[in-house]
PDB file of C-alpha atoms in Angstrom:
ATOM      1  CA  MET A   1      92.224  11.221 -24.647  1.00  0.00           C
ATOM      2  CA  ASP A   2      90.227  13.736 -22.649  1.00  0.00           C
ATOM      3  CA  ILE A   3      92.605  16.365 -21.271  1.00  0.00           C
ATOM      4  CA  VAL A   4      90.160  17.198 -18.490  1.00  0.00           C
ATOM      5  CA  PRO A   5      89.067  13.879 -16.953  1.00  0.00           C
ATOM      6  CA  GLU A   6      86.049  13.536 -14.733  1.00  0.00           C
ATOM      7  CA  PRO A   7      86.742  14.003 -11.018  1.00  0.00           C
ATOM      8  CA  THR A   8      87.314  10.758  -9.148  1.00  0.00           C
ATOM      9  CA  SER A   9      87.389  12.094  -5.594  1.00  0.00           C
ATOM     10  CA  GLN A  10      86.910  15.183  -3.528  1.00  0.00           C
ATOM     11  CA  PRO A  11      89.890  17.533  -3.310  1.00  0.00           C
ATOM     12  CA  ALA A  12      91.873  17.193  -0.080  1.00  0.00           C
ATOM     13  CA  TRP A  13      91.079  20.765   0.975  1.00  0.00           C
ATOM     14  CA  MET A  14      87.376  20.004   0.657  1.00  0.00           C
ATOM     15  CA  GLN A  15      87.594  16.906   2.837  1.00  0.00           C
ATOM     16  CA  ARG A  16      88.884  19.059   5.687  1.00  0.00           C
ATOM     17  CA  MET A  17      85.808  21.306   5.688  1.00  0.00           C
ATOM     18  CA  PRO A  18      82.976  20.984   8.248  1.00  0.00           C
ATOM     19  CA  GLU A  19      80.181  18.716   7.055  1.00  0.00           C
ATOM     20  CA  ALA A  20      77.656  21.461   6.274  1.00  0.00           C
ATOM     21  CA  GLN A  21      80.223  23.493   4.370  1.00  0.00           C
ATOM     22  CA  ARG A  22      81.479  20.411   2.540  1.00  0.00           C
ATOM     23  CA  ARG A  23      77.950  19.531   1.449  1.00  0.00           C
ATOM     24  CA  ARG A  24      77.423  22.984  -0.040  1.00  0.00           C
ATOM     25  CA  MET A  25      80.802  22.819  -1.734  1.00  0.00           C
ATOM     26  CA  SER A  26      80.069  19.360  -3.155  1.00  0.00           C
ATOM     27  CA  GLU A  27      76.887  20.742  -4.706  1.00  0.00           C
ATOM     28  CA  GLY A  28      78.801  23.670  -6.148  1.00  0.00           C
ATOM     29  CA  ARG A  29      76.761  26.195  -4.158  1.00  0.00           C
ATOM     30  CA  HIS A  30      79.377  27.502  -1.739  1.00  0.00           C
ATOM     31  CA  PRO A  31      80.218  31.215  -2.301  1.00  0.00           C
ATOM     32  CA  ALA A  32      83.919  30.471  -1.772  1.00  0.00           C
ATOM     33  CA  ASP A  33      84.020  27.816  -4.502  1.00  0.00           C
ATOM     34  CA  PRO A  34      87.392  28.371  -6.241  1.00  0.00           C
ATOM     35  CA  ARG A  35      85.652  28.364  -9.612  1.00  0.00           C
ATOM     36  CA  ARG A  36      83.560  31.365  -8.593  1.00  0.00           C
ATOM     37  CA  ILE A  37      86.580  33.286  -7.288  1.00  0.00           C
ATOM     38  CA  GLY A  38      88.595  32.469 -10.399  1.00  0.00           C
ATOM     39  CA  SER A  39      85.712  33.503 -12.633  1.00  0.00           C
ATOM     40  CA  LEU A  40      85.585  36.888 -10.920  1.00  0.00           C
ATOM     41  CA  ILE A  41      89.162  37.547 -12.061  1.00  0.00           C
ATOM     42  CA  ALA A  42      88.228  36.589 -15.625  1.00  0.00           C
ATOM     43  CA  ILE A  43      85.146  38.848 -15.497  1.00  0.00           C
ATOM     44  CA  VAL A  44      87.306  41.809 -14.504  1.00  0.00           C
ATOM     45  CA  GLY A  45      89.740  40.904 -17.290  1.00  0.00           C
ATOM     46  CA  GLY A  46      86.962  40.914 -19.876  1.00  0.00           C
ATOM     47  CA  LEU A  47      85.844  44.359 -18.728  1.00  0.00           C
ATOM     48  CA  VAL A  48      89.414  45.644 -18.936  1.00  0.00           C
ATOM     49  CA  PHE A  49      89.595  44.619 -22.599  1.00  0.00           C
ATOM     50  CA  ALA A  50      86.241  46.210 -23.387  1.00  0.00           C
ATOM     51  CA  TRP A  51      86.935  49.496 -21.611  1.00  0.00           C
ATOM     52  CA  SER A  52      90.655  49.935 -22.307  1.00  0.00           C
ATOM     53  CA  TYR A  53      90.637  49.661 -26.084  1.00  0.00           C
ATOM     54  CA  GLY A  54      88.669  51.041 -29.002  1.00  0.00           C
ATOM     55  CA  ASP A  55      88.774  54.780 -28.287  1.00  0.00           C
ATOM     56  CA  ASP A  56      90.657  55.491 -31.513  1.00  0.00           C
ATOM     57  CA  ALA A  57      89.130  52.686 -33.553  1.00  0.00           C
ATOM     58  CA  VAL A  58      85.358  52.636 -33.090  1.00  0.00           C
ATOM     59  CA  ALA A  59      82.871  55.477 -33.542  1.00  0.00           C
ATOM     60  CA  GLU A  60      81.475  56.614 -30.200  1.00  0.00           C
ATOM     61  CA  PRO A  61      77.887  55.283 -30.440  1.00  0.00           C
ATOM     62  CA  TRP A  62      79.115  51.828 -31.459  1.00  0.00           C
ATOM     63  CA  LEU A  63      81.916  51.774 -28.918  1.00  0.00           C
ATOM     64  CA  LEU A  64      79.484  52.701 -26.157  1.00  0.00           C
ATOM     65  CA  ALA A  65      77.128  49.931 -27.305  1.00  0.00           C
ATOM     66  CA  LEU A  66      79.947  47.374 -27.184  1.00  0.00           C
ATOM     67  CA  ARG A  67      80.979  48.497 -23.717  1.00  0.00           C
ATOM     68  CA  ILE A  68      77.409  48.387 -22.463  1.00  0.00           C
ATOM     69  CA  ALA A  69      77.108  44.845 -23.825  1.00  0.00           C
ATOM     70  CA  ALA A  70      80.299  43.870 -21.985  1.00  0.00           C
ATOM     71  CA  SER A  71      79.033  45.446 -18.764  1.00  0.00           C
ATOM     72  CA  VAL A  72      75.685  43.668 -19.030  1.00  0.00           C
ATOM     73  CA  LEU A  73      77.415  40.314 -19.544  1.00  0.00           C
ATOM     74  CA  ALA A  74      79.681  40.999 -16.560  1.00  0.00           C
ATOM     75  CA  ALA A  75      76.685  41.899 -14.401  1.00  0.00           C
ATOM     76  CA  LEU A  76      74.867  38.725 -15.457  1.00  0.00           C
ATOM     77  CA  CYS A  77      77.925  36.635 -14.595  1.00  0.00           C
ATOM     78  CA  ALA A  78      78.271  38.263 -11.180  1.00  0.00           C
ATOM     79  CA  TRP A  79      74.560  37.863 -10.470  1.00  0.00           C
ATOM     80  CA  ARG A  80      74.478  34.194 -11.440  1.00  0.00           C
ATOM     81  CA  LEU A  81      77.714  33.296  -9.702  1.00  0.00           C
ATOM     82  CA  PHE A  82      77.346  35.276  -6.464  1.00  0.00           C
ATOM     83  CA  LEU A  83      73.904  36.821  -5.919  1.00  0.00           C
ATOM     84  CA  ALA A  84      71.649  34.053  -7.256  1.00  0.00           C
ATOM     85  CA  PRO A  85      74.199  31.248  -7.533  1.00  0.00           C
ATOM     86  CA  SER A  86      73.508  28.212  -9.647  1.00  0.00           C
ATOM     87  CA  ALA A  87      74.858  24.821  -8.614  1.00  0.00           C
ATOM     88  CA  LEU A  88      78.171  24.218 -10.358  1.00  0.00           C
ATOM     89  CA  GLY A  89      78.464  20.583  -9.332  1.00  0.00           C
ATOM     90  CA  ALA A  90      81.271  19.170  -7.238  1.00  0.00           C
ATOM     91  CA  PRO A  91      84.738  20.633  -7.783  1.00  0.00           C
ATOM     92  CA  ALA A  92      87.210  18.189  -9.280  1.00  0.00           C
ATOM     93  CA  ALA A  93      90.420  17.230  -7.532  1.00  0.00           C
ATOM     94  CA  PRO A  94      93.117  19.376  -9.162  1.00  0.00           C
ATOM     95  CA  HIS A  95      96.073  17.940 -11.028  1.00  0.00           C
ATOM     96  CA  ARG A  96      98.924  16.946  -8.714  1.00  0.00           C
ATOM     97  CA  PHE A  97     101.068  19.651 -10.311  1.00  0.00           C
ATOM     98  CA  ALA A  98      98.238  22.189 -10.535  1.00  0.00           C
ATOM     99  CA  TRP A  99     100.076  25.097  -8.956  1.00  0.00           C
ATOM    100  CA  PHE A 100     103.215  24.517 -11.014  1.00  0.00           C
ATOM    101  CA  ILE A 101     101.052  24.521 -14.150  1.00  0.00           C
ATOM    102  CA  TYR A 102      99.255  27.637 -12.961  1.00  0.00           C
ATOM    103  CA  LEU A 103     102.409  29.580 -12.159  1.00  0.00           C
ATOM    104  CA  GLY A 104     104.097  28.420 -15.346  1.00  0.00           C
ATOM    105  CA  SER A 105     101.099  29.556 -17.412  1.00  0.00           C
ATOM    106  CA  VAL A 106     101.036  32.985 -15.804  1.00  0.00           C
ATOM    107  CA  ALA A 107     104.800  33.410 -16.221  1.00  0.00           C
ATOM    108  CA  GLY A 108     104.592  32.281 -19.845  1.00  0.00           C
ATOM    109  CA  MET A 109     101.736  34.717 -20.516  1.00  0.00           C
ATOM    110  CA  LEU A 110     103.657  37.668 -19.069  1.00  0.00           C
ATOM    111  CA  ALA A 111     106.792  36.762 -20.998  1.00  0.00           C
ATOM    112  CA  ALA A 112     104.860  36.325 -24.253  1.00  0.00           C
ATOM    113  CA  ILE A 113     103.120  39.682 -23.786  1.00  0.00           C
ATOM    114  CA  ALA A 114     106.414  41.487 -23.190  1.00  0.00           C
ATOM    115  CA  CYS A 115     108.242  39.811 -26.099  1.00  0.00           C
ATOM    116  CA  GLY A 116     105.316  40.215 -28.464  1.00  0.00           C
ATOM    117  CA  ARG A 117     104.859  43.891 -27.686  1.00  0.00           C
ATOM    118  CA  ALA A 118     108.574  44.532 -28.213  1.00  0.00           C
ATOM    119  CA  LEU A 119     108.411  42.774 -31.584  1.00  0.00           C
ATOM    120  CA  LEU A 120     105.312  44.718 -32.635  1.00  0.00           C
ATOM    121  CA  VAL A 121     107.020  47.993 -31.775  1.00  0.00           C
ATOM    122  CA  ALA A 122     110.084  46.892 -33.750  1.00  0.00           C
ATOM    123  CA  ILE A 123     107.998  46.246 -36.866  1.00  0.00           C
ATOM    124  CA  ASP A 124     106.067  49.501 -36.391  1.00  0.00           C
ATOM    125  CA  ALA A 125     102.813  47.784 -35.464  1.00  0.00           C
ATOM    126  CA  PRO A 126     102.154  48.817 -31.834  1.00  0.00           C
ATOM    127  CA  HIS A 127      98.459  49.099 -32.711  1.00  0.00           C
ATOM    128  CA  ALA A 128      98.288  45.283 -32.609  1.00  0.00           C
ATOM    129  CA  ALA A 129      99.496  45.108 -28.994  1.00  0.00           C
ATOM    130  CA  GLY A 130      96.038  44.974 -27.392  1.00  0.00           C
ATOM    131  CA  THR A 131      94.847  42.096 -29.474  1.00  0.00           C
ATOM    132  CA  TRP A 132      98.202  40.298 -28.984  1.00  0.00           C
ATOM    133  CA  ILE A 133      97.549  40.518 -25.242  1.00  0.00           C
ATOM    134  CA  ALA A 134      94.207  38.816 -25.897  1.00  0.00           C
ATOM    135  CA  VAL A 135      96.052  35.967 -27.640  1.00  0.00           C
ATOM    136  CA  CYS A 136      98.347  35.509 -24.646  1.00  0.00           C
ATOM    137  CA  VAL A 137      95.530  35.720 -22.102  1.00  0.00           C
ATOM    138  CA  GLY A 138      93.488  33.185 -24.041  1.00  0.00           C
ATOM    139  CA  LEU A 139      96.340  30.716 -24.387  1.00  0.00           C
ATOM    140  CA  HIS A 140      97.182  30.916 -20.701  1.00  0.00           C
ATOM    141  CA  PHE A 141      93.677  29.686 -19.816  1.00  0.00           C
ATOM    142  CA  ILE A 142      94.149  26.372 -21.648  1.00  0.00           C
ATOM    143  CA  PRO A 143      96.680  24.809 -19.228  1.00  0.00           C
ATOM    144  CA  PHE A 144      94.348  25.860 -16.410  1.00  0.00           C
ATOM    145  CA  ALA A 145      91.804  23.400 -17.793  1.00  0.00           C
ATOM    146  CA  VAL A 146      94.284  20.608 -17.160  1.00  0.00           C
ATOM    147  CA  ALA A 147      95.481  21.947 -13.808  1.00  0.00           C
ATOM    148  CA  PHE A 148      92.013  22.387 -12.325  1.00  0.00           C
ATOM    149  CA  ARG A 149      90.087  19.898 -14.498  1.00  0.00           C
ATOM    150  CA  GLU A 150      87.538  22.448 -15.700  1.00  0.00           C
ATOM    151  CA  ARG A 151      86.482  22.153 -19.368  1.00  0.00           C
ATOM    152  CA  MET A 152      85.111  25.680 -19.497  1.00  0.00           C
ATOM    153  CA  LEU A 153      88.640  27.047 -19.199  1.00  0.00           C
ATOM    154  CA  ALA A 154      89.675  25.253 -22.385  1.00  0.00           C
ATOM    155  CA  ARG A 155      86.700  26.724 -24.255  1.00  0.00           C
ATOM    156  CA  LEU A 156      87.445  30.147 -22.810  1.00  0.00           C
ATOM    157  CA  GLY A 157      91.065  29.971 -23.887  1.00  0.00           C
ATOM    158  CA  ILE A 158      90.271  28.851 -27.426  1.00  0.00           C
ATOM    159  CA  VAL A 159      87.633  31.560 -27.953  1.00  0.00           C
ATOM    160  CA  VAL A 160      89.688  34.439 -26.551  1.00  0.00           C
ATOM    161  CA  ALA A 161      92.916  33.359 -28.253  1.00  0.00           C
ATOM    162  CA  GLY A 162      91.005  32.911 -31.509  1.00  0.00           C
ATOM    163  CA  ALA A 163      89.525  36.407 -31.334  1.00  0.00           C
ATOM    164  CA  GLY A 164      92.937  37.810 -30.479  1.00  0.00           C
ATOM    165  CA  SER A 165      94.664  35.954 -33.314  1.00  0.00           C
ATOM    166  CA  LEU A 166      92.136  37.278 -35.807  1.00  0.00           C
ATOM    167  CA  GLY A 167      92.750  40.758 -34.451  1.00  0.00           C
ATOM    168  CA  VAL A 168      96.524  40.491 -34.844  1.00  0.00           C
ATOM    169  CA  LEU A 169      96.111  39.283 -38.420  1.00  0.00           C
ATOM    170  CA  LEU A 170      93.687  42.082 -39.311  1.00  0.00           C
ATOM    171  CA  ALA A 171      95.764  44.728 -37.550  1.00  0.00           C
ATOM    172  CA  LEU A 172      98.906  43.715 -39.433  1.00  0.00           C
ATOM    173  CA  THR A 173      97.201  43.504 -42.816  1.00  0.00           C
ATOM    174  CA  LEU A 174      94.470  46.167 -42.695  1.00  0.00           C
ATOM    175  CA  GLY A 175      95.701  48.680 -40.154  1.00  0.00           C
ATOM    176  CA  ALA A 176      95.293  50.127 -36.698  1.00  0.00           C
ATOM    177  CA  PRO A 177      91.529  50.159 -36.055  1.00  0.00           C
ATOM    178  CA  TRP A 178      91.160  46.414 -36.382  1.00  0.00           C
ATOM    179  CA  GLY A 179      93.559  45.609 -33.577  1.00  0.00           C
ATOM    180  CA  GLU A 180      91.725  47.703 -31.021  1.00  0.00           C
ATOM    181  CA  LEU A 181      88.310  46.592 -32.242  1.00  0.00           C
ATOM    182  CA  CYS A 182      89.237  42.926 -31.916  1.00  0.00           C
ATOM    183  CA  ALA A 183      90.640  43.540 -28.430  1.00  0.00           C
ATOM    184  CA  VAL A 184      87.203  44.818 -27.408  1.00  0.00           C
ATOM    185  CA  VAL A 185      85.554  41.851 -29.124  1.00  0.00           C
ATOM    186  CA  ALA A 186      87.899  39.460 -27.309  1.00  0.00           C
ATOM    187  CA  GLY A 187      86.791  40.942 -23.989  1.00  0.00           C
ATOM    188  CA  ILE A 188      83.134  40.542 -24.897  1.00  0.00           C
ATOM    189  CA  ALA A 189      83.784  36.975 -26.064  1.00  0.00           C
ATOM    190  CA  GLN A 190      85.472  36.194 -22.748  1.00  0.00           C
ATOM    191  CA  LEU A 191      82.456  37.492 -20.832  1.00  0.00           C
ATOM    192  CA  ALA A 192      80.041  35.642 -23.124  1.00  0.00           C
ATOM    193  CA  VAL A 193      81.747  32.287 -22.495  1.00  0.00           C
ATOM    194  CA  LEU A 194      81.681  32.914 -18.744  1.00  0.00           C
ATOM    195  CA  ALA A 195      78.009  33.888 -18.857  1.00  0.00           C
ATOM    196  CA  ALA A 196      77.078  30.772 -20.836  1.00  0.00           C
ATOM    197  CA  TRP A 197      78.921  28.639 -18.290  1.00  0.00           C
ATOM    198  CA  ALA A 198      77.322  30.424 -15.327  1.00  0.00           C
ATOM    199  CA  PHE A 199      73.812  29.901 -16.721  1.00  0.00           C
ATOM    200  CA  THR A 200      74.294  26.284 -17.827  1.00  0.00           C
ATOM    201  CA  ARG A 201      72.088  23.849 -15.912  1.00  0.00           C
ATOM    202  CA  ARG A 202      73.953  21.021 -14.212  1.00  0.00           C
TER     203      ARG A 202
END
């Protein structure tokens, strides 16, 4: 069964919009489309991963190259979503419990981050904390796909959580540099998924 079914009707909030605004929203061209606003948060999150980690793990020329790549991807996303917006198609009606799912996912992410970091400190592996955060951030995107009926969020969650999980494994088995490196990679992966979605023709 498809966890993100095709939309069957316009969301209630969209039906209350003036006709001209509703038409733009139904085409996915409105600048206030919730998907664009939500993507902006994810873009900032990807940049935070790329610019907050790696200082003690990656040689300076390579670290700078990775951060430039992340910044270019972020700029492309912002350009395609806000400055030269592509049509995203009509927004789907959200799940009836969308906001409960959303709040539960955010609360679960914060709790998992706190518990995981405490455990990593207890086992003398704080260097894996950054990539553990990537795991939690990635996993929290997956319920969003159900709540807001957007398949991209499921892909985003799987990719980021996968990169984070690999980083935790490498950090615990091979040592400190791998955790920070994979945290940077997770940020770049997050931005890459968003860029691919923003540039996809619909």
